[in-house]
mmCIF file of C-alpha atoms in Angstrom:
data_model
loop_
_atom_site.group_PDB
_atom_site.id
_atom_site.type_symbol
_atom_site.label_atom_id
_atom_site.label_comp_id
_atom_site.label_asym_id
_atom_site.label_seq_id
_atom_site.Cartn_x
_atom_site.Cartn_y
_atom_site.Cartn_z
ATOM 1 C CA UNK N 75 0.000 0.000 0.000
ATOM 2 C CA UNK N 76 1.383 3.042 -1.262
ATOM 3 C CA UNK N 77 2.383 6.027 1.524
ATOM 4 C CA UNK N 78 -1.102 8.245 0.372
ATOM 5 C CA UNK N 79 -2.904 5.516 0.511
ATOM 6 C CA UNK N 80 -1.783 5.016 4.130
ATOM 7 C CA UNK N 81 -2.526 8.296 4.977
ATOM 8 C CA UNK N 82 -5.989 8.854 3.252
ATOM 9 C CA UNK N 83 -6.529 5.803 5.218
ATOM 10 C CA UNK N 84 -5.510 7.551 8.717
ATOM 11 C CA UNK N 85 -7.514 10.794 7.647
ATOM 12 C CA UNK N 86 -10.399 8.614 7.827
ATOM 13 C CA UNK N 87 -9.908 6.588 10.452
ATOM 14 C CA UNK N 88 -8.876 9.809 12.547
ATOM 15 C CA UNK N 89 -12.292 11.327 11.196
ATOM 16 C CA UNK N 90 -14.376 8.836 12.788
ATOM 17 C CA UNK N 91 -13.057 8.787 15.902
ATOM 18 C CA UNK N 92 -13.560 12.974 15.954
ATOM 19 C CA UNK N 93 -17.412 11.917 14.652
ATOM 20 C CA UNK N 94 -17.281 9.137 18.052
ATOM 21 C CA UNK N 95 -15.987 12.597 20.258
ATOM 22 C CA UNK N 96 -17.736 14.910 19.369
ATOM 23 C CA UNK N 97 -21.228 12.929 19.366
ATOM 24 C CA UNK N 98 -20.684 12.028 22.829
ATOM 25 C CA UNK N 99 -19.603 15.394 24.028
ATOM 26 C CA UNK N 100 -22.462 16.905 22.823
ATOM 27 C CA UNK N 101 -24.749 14.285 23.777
ATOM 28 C CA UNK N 102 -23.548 14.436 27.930
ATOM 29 C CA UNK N 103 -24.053 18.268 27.597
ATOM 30 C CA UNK N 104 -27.764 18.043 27.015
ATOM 31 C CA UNK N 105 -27.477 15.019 30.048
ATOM 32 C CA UNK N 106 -26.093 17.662 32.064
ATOM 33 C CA UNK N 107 -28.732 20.613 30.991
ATOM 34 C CA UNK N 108 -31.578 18.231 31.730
ATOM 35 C CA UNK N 109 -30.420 17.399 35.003
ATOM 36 C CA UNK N 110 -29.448 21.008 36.094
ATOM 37 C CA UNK N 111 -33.010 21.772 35.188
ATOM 38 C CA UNK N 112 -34.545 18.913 36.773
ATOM 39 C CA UNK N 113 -32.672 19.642 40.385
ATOM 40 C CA UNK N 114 -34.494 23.318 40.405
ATOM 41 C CA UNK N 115 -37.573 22.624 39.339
ATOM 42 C CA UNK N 116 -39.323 21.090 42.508
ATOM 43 C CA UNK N 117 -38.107 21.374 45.996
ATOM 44 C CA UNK N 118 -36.088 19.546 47.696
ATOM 45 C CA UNK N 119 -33.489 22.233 46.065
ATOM 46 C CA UNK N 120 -30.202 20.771 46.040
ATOM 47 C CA UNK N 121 -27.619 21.010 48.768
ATOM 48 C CA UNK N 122 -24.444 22.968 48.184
ATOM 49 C CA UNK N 123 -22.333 20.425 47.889
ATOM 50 C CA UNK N 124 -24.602 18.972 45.310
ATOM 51 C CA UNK N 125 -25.027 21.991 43.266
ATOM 52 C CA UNK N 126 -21.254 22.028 43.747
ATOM 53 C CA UNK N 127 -21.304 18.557 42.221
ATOM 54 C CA UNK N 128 -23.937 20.150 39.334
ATOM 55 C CA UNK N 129 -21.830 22.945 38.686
ATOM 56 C CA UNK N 130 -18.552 21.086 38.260
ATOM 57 C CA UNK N 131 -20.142 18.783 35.664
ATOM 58 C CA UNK N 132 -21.733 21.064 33.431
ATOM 59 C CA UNK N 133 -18.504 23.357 33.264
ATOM 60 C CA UNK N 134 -16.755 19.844 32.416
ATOM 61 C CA UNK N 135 -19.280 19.003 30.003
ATOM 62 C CA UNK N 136 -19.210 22.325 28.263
ATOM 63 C CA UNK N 137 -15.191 22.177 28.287
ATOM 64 C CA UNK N 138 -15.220 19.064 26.009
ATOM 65 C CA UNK N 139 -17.546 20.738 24.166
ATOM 66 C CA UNK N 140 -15.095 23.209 22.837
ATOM 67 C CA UNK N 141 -12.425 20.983 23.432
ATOM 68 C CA UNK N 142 -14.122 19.492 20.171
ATOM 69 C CA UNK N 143 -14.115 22.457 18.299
ATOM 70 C CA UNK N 144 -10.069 23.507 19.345
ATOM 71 C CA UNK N 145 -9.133 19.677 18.580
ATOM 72 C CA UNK N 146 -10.394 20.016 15.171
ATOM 73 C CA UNK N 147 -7.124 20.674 12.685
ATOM 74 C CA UNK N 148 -7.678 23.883 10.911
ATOM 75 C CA UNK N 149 -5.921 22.184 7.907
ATOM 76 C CA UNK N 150 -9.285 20.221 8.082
ATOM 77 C CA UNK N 151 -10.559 23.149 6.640
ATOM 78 C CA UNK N 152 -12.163 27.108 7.579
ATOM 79 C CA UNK N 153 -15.786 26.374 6.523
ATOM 80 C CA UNK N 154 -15.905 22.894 8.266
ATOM 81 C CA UNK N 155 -14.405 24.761 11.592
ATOM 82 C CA UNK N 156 -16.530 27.229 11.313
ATOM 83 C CA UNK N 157 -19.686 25.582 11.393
ATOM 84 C CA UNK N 158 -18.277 23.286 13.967
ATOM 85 C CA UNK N 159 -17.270 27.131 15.749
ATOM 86 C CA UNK N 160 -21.331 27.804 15.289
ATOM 87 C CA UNK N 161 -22.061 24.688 16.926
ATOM 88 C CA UNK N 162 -20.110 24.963 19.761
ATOM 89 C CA UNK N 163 -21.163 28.668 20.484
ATOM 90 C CA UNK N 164 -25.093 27.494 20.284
ATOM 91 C CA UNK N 165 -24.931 25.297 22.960
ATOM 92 C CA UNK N 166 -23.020 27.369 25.326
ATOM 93 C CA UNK N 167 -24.910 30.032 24.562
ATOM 94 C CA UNK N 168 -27.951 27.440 25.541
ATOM 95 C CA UNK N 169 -26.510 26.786 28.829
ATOM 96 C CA UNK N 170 -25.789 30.115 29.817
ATOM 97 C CA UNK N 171 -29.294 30.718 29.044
ATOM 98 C CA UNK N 172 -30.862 27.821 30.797
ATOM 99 C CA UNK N 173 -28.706 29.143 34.036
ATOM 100 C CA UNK N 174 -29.263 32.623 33.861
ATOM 101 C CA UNK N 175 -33.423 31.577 33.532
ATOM 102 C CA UNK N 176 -33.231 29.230 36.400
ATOM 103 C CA UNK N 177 -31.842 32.016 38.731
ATOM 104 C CA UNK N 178 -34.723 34.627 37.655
ATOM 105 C CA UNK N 179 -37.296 32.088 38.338
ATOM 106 C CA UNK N 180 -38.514 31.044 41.437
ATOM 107 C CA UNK N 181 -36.296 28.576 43.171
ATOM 108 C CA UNK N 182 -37.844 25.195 43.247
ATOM 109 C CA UNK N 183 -40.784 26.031 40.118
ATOM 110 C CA UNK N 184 -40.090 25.117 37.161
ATOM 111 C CA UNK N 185 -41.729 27.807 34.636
ATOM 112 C CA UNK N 186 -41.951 27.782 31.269
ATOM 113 C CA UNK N 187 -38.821 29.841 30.497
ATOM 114 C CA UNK N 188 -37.204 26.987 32.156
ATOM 115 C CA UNK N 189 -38.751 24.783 30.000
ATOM 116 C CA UNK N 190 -37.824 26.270 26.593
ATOM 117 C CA UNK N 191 -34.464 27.025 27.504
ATOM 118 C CA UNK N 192 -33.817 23.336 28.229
ATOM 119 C CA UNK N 193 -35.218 22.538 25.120
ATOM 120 C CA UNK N 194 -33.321 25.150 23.427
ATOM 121 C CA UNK N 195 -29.924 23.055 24.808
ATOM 122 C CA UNK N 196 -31.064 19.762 23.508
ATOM 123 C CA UNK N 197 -32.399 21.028 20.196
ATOM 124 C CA UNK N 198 -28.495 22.803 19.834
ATOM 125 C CA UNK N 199 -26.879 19.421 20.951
ATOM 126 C CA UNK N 200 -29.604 17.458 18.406
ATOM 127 C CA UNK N 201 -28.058 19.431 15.789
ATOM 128 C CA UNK N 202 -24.666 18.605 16.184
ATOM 129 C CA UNK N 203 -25.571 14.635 14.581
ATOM 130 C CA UNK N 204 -26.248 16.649 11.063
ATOM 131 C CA UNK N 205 -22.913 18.622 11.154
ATOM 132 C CA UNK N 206 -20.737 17.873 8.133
ATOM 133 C CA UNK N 207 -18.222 15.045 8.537
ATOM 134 C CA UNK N 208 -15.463 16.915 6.209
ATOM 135 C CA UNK N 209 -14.520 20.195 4.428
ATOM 136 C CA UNK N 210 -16.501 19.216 1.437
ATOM 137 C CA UNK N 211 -19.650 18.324 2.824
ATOM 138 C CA UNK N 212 -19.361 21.395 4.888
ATOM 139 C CA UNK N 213 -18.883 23.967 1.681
ATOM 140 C CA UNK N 214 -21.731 21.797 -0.065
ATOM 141 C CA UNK N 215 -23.972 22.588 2.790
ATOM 142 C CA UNK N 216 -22.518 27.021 2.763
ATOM 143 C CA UNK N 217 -23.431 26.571 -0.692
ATOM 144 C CA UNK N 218 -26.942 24.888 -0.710
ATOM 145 C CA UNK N 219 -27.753 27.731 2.213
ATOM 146 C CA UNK N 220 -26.441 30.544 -0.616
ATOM 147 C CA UNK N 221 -28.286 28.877 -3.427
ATOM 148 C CA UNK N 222 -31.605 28.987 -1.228
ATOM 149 C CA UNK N 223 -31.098 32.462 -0.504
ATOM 150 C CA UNK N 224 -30.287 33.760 -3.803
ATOM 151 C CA UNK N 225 -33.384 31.623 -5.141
ATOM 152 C CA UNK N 226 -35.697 33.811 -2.577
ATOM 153 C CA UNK N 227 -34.284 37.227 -3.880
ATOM 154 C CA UNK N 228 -35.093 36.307 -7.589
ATOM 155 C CA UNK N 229 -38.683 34.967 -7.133
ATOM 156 C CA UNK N 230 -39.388 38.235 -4.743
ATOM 157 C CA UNK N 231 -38.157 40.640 -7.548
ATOM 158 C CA UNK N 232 -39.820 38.898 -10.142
ATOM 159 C CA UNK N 233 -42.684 38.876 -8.473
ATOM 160 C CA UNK N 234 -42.584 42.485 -7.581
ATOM 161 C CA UNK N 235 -41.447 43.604 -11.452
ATOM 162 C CA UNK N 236 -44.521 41.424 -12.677
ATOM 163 C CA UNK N 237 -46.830 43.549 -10.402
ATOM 164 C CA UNK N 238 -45.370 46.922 -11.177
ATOM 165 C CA UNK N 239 -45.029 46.043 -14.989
ATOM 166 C CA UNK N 240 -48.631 45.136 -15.170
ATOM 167 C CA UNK N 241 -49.842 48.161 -13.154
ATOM 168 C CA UNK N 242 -47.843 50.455 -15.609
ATOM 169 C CA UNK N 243 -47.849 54.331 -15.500
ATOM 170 C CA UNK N 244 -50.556 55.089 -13.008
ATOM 171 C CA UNK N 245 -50.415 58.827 -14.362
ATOM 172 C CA UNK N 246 -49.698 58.178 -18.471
ATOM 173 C CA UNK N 247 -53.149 59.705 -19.131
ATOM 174 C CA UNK N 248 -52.559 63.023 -17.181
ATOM 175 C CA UNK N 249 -50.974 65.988 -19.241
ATOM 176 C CA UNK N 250 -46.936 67.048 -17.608
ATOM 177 C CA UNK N 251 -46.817 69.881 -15.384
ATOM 178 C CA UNK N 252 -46.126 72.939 -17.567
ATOM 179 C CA UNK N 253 -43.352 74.152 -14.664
ATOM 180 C CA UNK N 254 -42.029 70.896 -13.377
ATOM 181 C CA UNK N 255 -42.026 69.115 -16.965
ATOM 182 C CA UNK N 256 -43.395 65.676 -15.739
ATOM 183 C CA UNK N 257 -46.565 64.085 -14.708
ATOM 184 C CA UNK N 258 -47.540 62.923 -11.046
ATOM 185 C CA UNK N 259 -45.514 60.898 -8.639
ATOM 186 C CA UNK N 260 -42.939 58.528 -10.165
ATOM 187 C CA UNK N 261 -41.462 57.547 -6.813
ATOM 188 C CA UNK N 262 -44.064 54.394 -6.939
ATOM 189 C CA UNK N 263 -43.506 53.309 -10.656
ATOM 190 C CA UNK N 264 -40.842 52.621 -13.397
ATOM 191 C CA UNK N 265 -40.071 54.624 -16.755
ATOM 192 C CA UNK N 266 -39.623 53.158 -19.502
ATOM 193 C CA UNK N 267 -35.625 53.747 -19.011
ATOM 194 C CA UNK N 268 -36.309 51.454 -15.965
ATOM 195 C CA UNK N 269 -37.942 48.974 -17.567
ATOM 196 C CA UNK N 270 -35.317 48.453 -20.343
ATOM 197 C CA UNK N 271 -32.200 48.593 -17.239
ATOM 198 C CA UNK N 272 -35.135 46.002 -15.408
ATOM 199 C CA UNK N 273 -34.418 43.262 -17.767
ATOM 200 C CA UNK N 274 -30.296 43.407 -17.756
ATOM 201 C CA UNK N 275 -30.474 43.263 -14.033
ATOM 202 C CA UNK N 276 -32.827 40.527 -14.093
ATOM 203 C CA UNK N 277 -30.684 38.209 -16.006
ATOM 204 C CA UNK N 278 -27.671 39.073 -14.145
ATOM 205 C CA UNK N 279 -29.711 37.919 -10.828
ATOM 206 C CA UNK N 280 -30.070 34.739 -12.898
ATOM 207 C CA UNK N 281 -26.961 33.977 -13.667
ATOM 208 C CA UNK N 282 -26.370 34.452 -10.056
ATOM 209 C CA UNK N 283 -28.992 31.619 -9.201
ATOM 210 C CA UNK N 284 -27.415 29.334 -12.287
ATOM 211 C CA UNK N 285 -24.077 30.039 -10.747
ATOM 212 C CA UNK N 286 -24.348 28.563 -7.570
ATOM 213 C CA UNK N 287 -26.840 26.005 -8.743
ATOM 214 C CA UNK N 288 -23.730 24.906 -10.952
ATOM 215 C CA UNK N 289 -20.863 25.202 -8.684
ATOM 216 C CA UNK N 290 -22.667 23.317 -5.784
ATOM 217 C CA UNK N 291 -23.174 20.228 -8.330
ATOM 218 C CA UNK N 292 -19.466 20.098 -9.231
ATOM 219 C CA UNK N 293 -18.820 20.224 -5.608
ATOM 220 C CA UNK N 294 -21.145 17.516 -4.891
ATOM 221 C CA UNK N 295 -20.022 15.365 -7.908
ATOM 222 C CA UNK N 296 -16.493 16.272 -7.948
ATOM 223 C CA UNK N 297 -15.091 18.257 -4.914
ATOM 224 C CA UNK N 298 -13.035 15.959 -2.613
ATOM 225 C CA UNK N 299 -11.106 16.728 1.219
ATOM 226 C CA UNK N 300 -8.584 14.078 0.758
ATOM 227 C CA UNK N 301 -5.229 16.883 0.613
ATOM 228 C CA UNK N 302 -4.843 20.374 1.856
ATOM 229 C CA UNK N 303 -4.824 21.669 -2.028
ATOM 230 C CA UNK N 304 -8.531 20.243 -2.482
ATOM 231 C CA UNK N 305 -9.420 21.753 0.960
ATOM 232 C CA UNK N 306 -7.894 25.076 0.416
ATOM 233 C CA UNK N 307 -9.770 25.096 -3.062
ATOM 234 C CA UNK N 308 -13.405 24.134 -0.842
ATOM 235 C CA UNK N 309 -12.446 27.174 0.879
ATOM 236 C CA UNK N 310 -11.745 29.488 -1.174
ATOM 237 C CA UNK N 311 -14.596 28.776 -3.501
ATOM 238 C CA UNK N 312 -17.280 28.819 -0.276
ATOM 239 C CA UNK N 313 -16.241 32.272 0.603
ATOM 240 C CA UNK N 314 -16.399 33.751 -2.517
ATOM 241 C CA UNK N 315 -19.621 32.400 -2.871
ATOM 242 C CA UNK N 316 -20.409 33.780 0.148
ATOM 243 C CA UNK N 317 -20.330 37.072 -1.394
ATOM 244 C CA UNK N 318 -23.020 36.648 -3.770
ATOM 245 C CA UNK N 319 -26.323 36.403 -2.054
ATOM 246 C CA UNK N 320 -24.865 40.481 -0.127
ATOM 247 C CA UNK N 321 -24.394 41.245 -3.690
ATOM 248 C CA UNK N 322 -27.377 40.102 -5.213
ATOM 249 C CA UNK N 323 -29.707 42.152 -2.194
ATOM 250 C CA UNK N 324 -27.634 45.117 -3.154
ATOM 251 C CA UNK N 325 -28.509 44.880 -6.725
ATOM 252 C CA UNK N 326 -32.299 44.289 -5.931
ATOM 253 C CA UNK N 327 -32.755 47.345 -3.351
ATOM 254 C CA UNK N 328 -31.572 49.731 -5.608
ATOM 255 C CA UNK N 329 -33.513 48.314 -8.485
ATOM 256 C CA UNK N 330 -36.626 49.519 -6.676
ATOM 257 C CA UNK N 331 -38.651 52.910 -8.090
ATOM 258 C CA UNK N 332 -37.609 55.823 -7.761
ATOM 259 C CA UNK N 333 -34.081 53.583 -9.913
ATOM 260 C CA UNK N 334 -31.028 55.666 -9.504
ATOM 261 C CA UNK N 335 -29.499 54.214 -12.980
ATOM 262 C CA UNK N 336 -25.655 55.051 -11.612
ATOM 263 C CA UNK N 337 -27.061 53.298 -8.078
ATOM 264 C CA UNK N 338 -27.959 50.133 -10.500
ATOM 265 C CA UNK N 339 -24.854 50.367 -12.647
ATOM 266 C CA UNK N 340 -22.490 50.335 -9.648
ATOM 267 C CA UNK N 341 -24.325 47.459 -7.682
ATOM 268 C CA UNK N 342 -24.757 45.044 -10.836
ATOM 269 C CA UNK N 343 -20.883 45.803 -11.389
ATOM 270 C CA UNK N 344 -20.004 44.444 -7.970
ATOM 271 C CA UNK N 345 -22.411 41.593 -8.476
ATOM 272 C CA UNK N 346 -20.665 41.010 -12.105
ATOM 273 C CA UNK N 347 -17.201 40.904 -10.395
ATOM 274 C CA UNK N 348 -18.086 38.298 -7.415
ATOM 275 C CA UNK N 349 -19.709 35.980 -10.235
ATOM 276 C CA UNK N 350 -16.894 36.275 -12.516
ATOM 277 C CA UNK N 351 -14.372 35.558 -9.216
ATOM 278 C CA UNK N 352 -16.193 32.585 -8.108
ATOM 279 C CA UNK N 353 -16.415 30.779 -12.307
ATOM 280 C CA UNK N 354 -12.906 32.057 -12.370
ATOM 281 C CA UNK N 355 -11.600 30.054 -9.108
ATOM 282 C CA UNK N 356 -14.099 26.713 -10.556
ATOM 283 C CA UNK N 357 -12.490 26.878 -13.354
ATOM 284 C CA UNK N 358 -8.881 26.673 -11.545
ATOM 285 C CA UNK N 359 -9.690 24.161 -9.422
ATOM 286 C CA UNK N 360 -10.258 20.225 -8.962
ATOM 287 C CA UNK N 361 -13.886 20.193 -8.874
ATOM 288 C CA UNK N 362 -13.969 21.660 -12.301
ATOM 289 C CA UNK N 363 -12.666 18.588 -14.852
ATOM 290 C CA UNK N 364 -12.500 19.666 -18.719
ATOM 291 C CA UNK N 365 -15.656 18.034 -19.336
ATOM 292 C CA UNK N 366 -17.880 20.833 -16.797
ATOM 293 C CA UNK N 367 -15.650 23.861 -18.455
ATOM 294 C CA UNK N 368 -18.693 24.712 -21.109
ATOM 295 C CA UNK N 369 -20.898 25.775 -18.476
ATOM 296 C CA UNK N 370 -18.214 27.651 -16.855
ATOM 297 C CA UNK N 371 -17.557 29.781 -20.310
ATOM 298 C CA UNK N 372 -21.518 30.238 -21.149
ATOM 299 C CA UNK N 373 -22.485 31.604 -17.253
ATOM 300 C CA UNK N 374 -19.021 33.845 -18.098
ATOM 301 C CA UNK N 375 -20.431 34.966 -21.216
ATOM 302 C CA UNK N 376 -23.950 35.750 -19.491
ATOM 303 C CA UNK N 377 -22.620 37.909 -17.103
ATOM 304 C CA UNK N 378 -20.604 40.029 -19.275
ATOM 305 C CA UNK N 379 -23.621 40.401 -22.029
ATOM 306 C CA UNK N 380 -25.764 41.712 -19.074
ATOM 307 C CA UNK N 381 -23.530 43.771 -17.553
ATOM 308 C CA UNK N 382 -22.698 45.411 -21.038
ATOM 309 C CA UNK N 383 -26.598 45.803 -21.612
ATOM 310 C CA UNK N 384 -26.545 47.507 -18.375
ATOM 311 C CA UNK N 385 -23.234 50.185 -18.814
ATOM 312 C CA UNK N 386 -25.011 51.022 -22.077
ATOM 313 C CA UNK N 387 -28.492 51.550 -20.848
ATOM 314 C CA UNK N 388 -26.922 53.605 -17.928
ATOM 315 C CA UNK N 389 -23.823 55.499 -19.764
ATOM 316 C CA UNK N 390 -25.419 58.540 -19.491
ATOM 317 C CA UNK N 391 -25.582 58.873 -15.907
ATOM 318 C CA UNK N 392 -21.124 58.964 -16.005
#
């Protein structure tokens, strides 16, 4: 057996046995909440030495609870540590909770503060079971989060363009002011100038969606954590990425009547450049064989027919 063979082999095995840790850790932590809730929520209360003993083994349980997290290799990867970071931070944040609502109560009741905050530790523990195993499952996850969000901001502007292009002019029948040169209130409505910008922006919010829709199926079919080049790569392509849905809500708020065309030009620029970064780095790396480069070089093209659409449409406003 060849030496990276060997070594895949100990990634694995080492994997598991962080899967084995962590599970447990987690899974004594919501032990520990449920008891600590239990021993002040009916009288008896417990003695002090046995809230001592309380005490002492939630702070343990919570310690290899982020022991977990500062175990985990950052050559493992940043997105995988970072969720595992999230994690972590929930259910401490769900103890500290669950204490802080147990002293406000009354000692020896158990109210229904008490209640949902235990809950709230057991639901953050719960989650741990779903976390990604490795680097690649974590950025397909970042990216299936993006995709979801992106897909929301599309279907709400289309919906609201759909609405507003069928309600059209609400004052094209009234004569233009004689001193102000234009009629009524176009605060609520788009020109035709909009409408024509409307469409370029549209399709460059849809080459957003097809983007990540793309990317996260080469990651799924392709992407692999087995060396620190591939993980790097994960990386880099998940926070790019993560630029995209920011840019996207950018584009759409100014897109909004009254449009302030140099507004729209700048936004769908930024949006452009992310897109562009994030084929570019796909492109470069291992999830991206020769045989997915045609979508690569269409969703390319796409973006830089749109954005030209849109500099034209909007070169007056330089």
């Amino acid at each position: 057996m060849e030496a990276r063979e060997l070594l895949q082999e100990l990634c694995g095995s080492l994997r598991a046995v962080l899967a084995r840790v962590r599970g447990q850790a987690f899974k004594e932590t919501s032990q520990e909440a449920t008891k600590l809730s239990l021993a002040f929520s009916r009288p008896p209360l417990p003695s002090a030495e046995n809230c001592r003993k309380l005490s002492e083994d939630v702070q343990n349980a919570i310690l290899a609870v982020a022991t977990v997290y500062y175990w985990l290799p950052k050559g493992q990867g940043t997105t995988l540590r970072k969720m595992v970071r999230d994690a972590t931070t929930e259910v401490l944040e769900g103890m500290i909770q669950l204490t802080e609502t147990i002293l406000i109560s009354p000692l020896g009741s158990s109210s229904q503060e008490q209640l949902i905050s235990t809950g709230g530790v057991w639901e953050a523990c719960e989650q741990v079971s779903s976390l990604p195993r490795d680097n690649q499952a974590a950025v397909v996850s970042a990216l299936s989060a993006f995709l979801g969000v992106v897909k929301d901001a599309v279907e709400e502007m289309e919906n609201c363009s759909q609405a507003l292009v069928e309600e059209q002019d609400p004052y094209s029948d009234i004569i233009e002011d004689e001193e102000l040169g234009f009629r009524g209130n176009r605060d609520t409505y788009w020109s035709e100038a909009d409408r024509k910008l409307l469409g370029s922006c549209m399709g460059l919010m849809k080459a957003s969606k097809a983007c990540l829709k793309k990317v996260l199926s080469v990651v799924k079919a392709y992407g692999k954590a087995d060396s620190p080049e591939q993980i790097a790569q994960l990386d880099d392509l998940a926070d790019i990425a993560n630029e995209i849905s920011p840019s996207v809500d950018e584009l759409a708020l100014s897109m909004y009547p009254p449009m302030n065309h140099l507004a729209v030009r700048l936004n769908a620029a930024k949006l452009a450049s992310v897109l562009k970064k994030v084929l570019e780095i796909t492109k470069t790396s291992h999830v991206c064989p020769p045989s997915e480069e045609g979508w690569v070089q269409f969703l390319t093209g796409a973006v830089d027919h749109n954005m030209d659409k849109i500099k034209n449409f909007t070169q007056g406003e330089l």
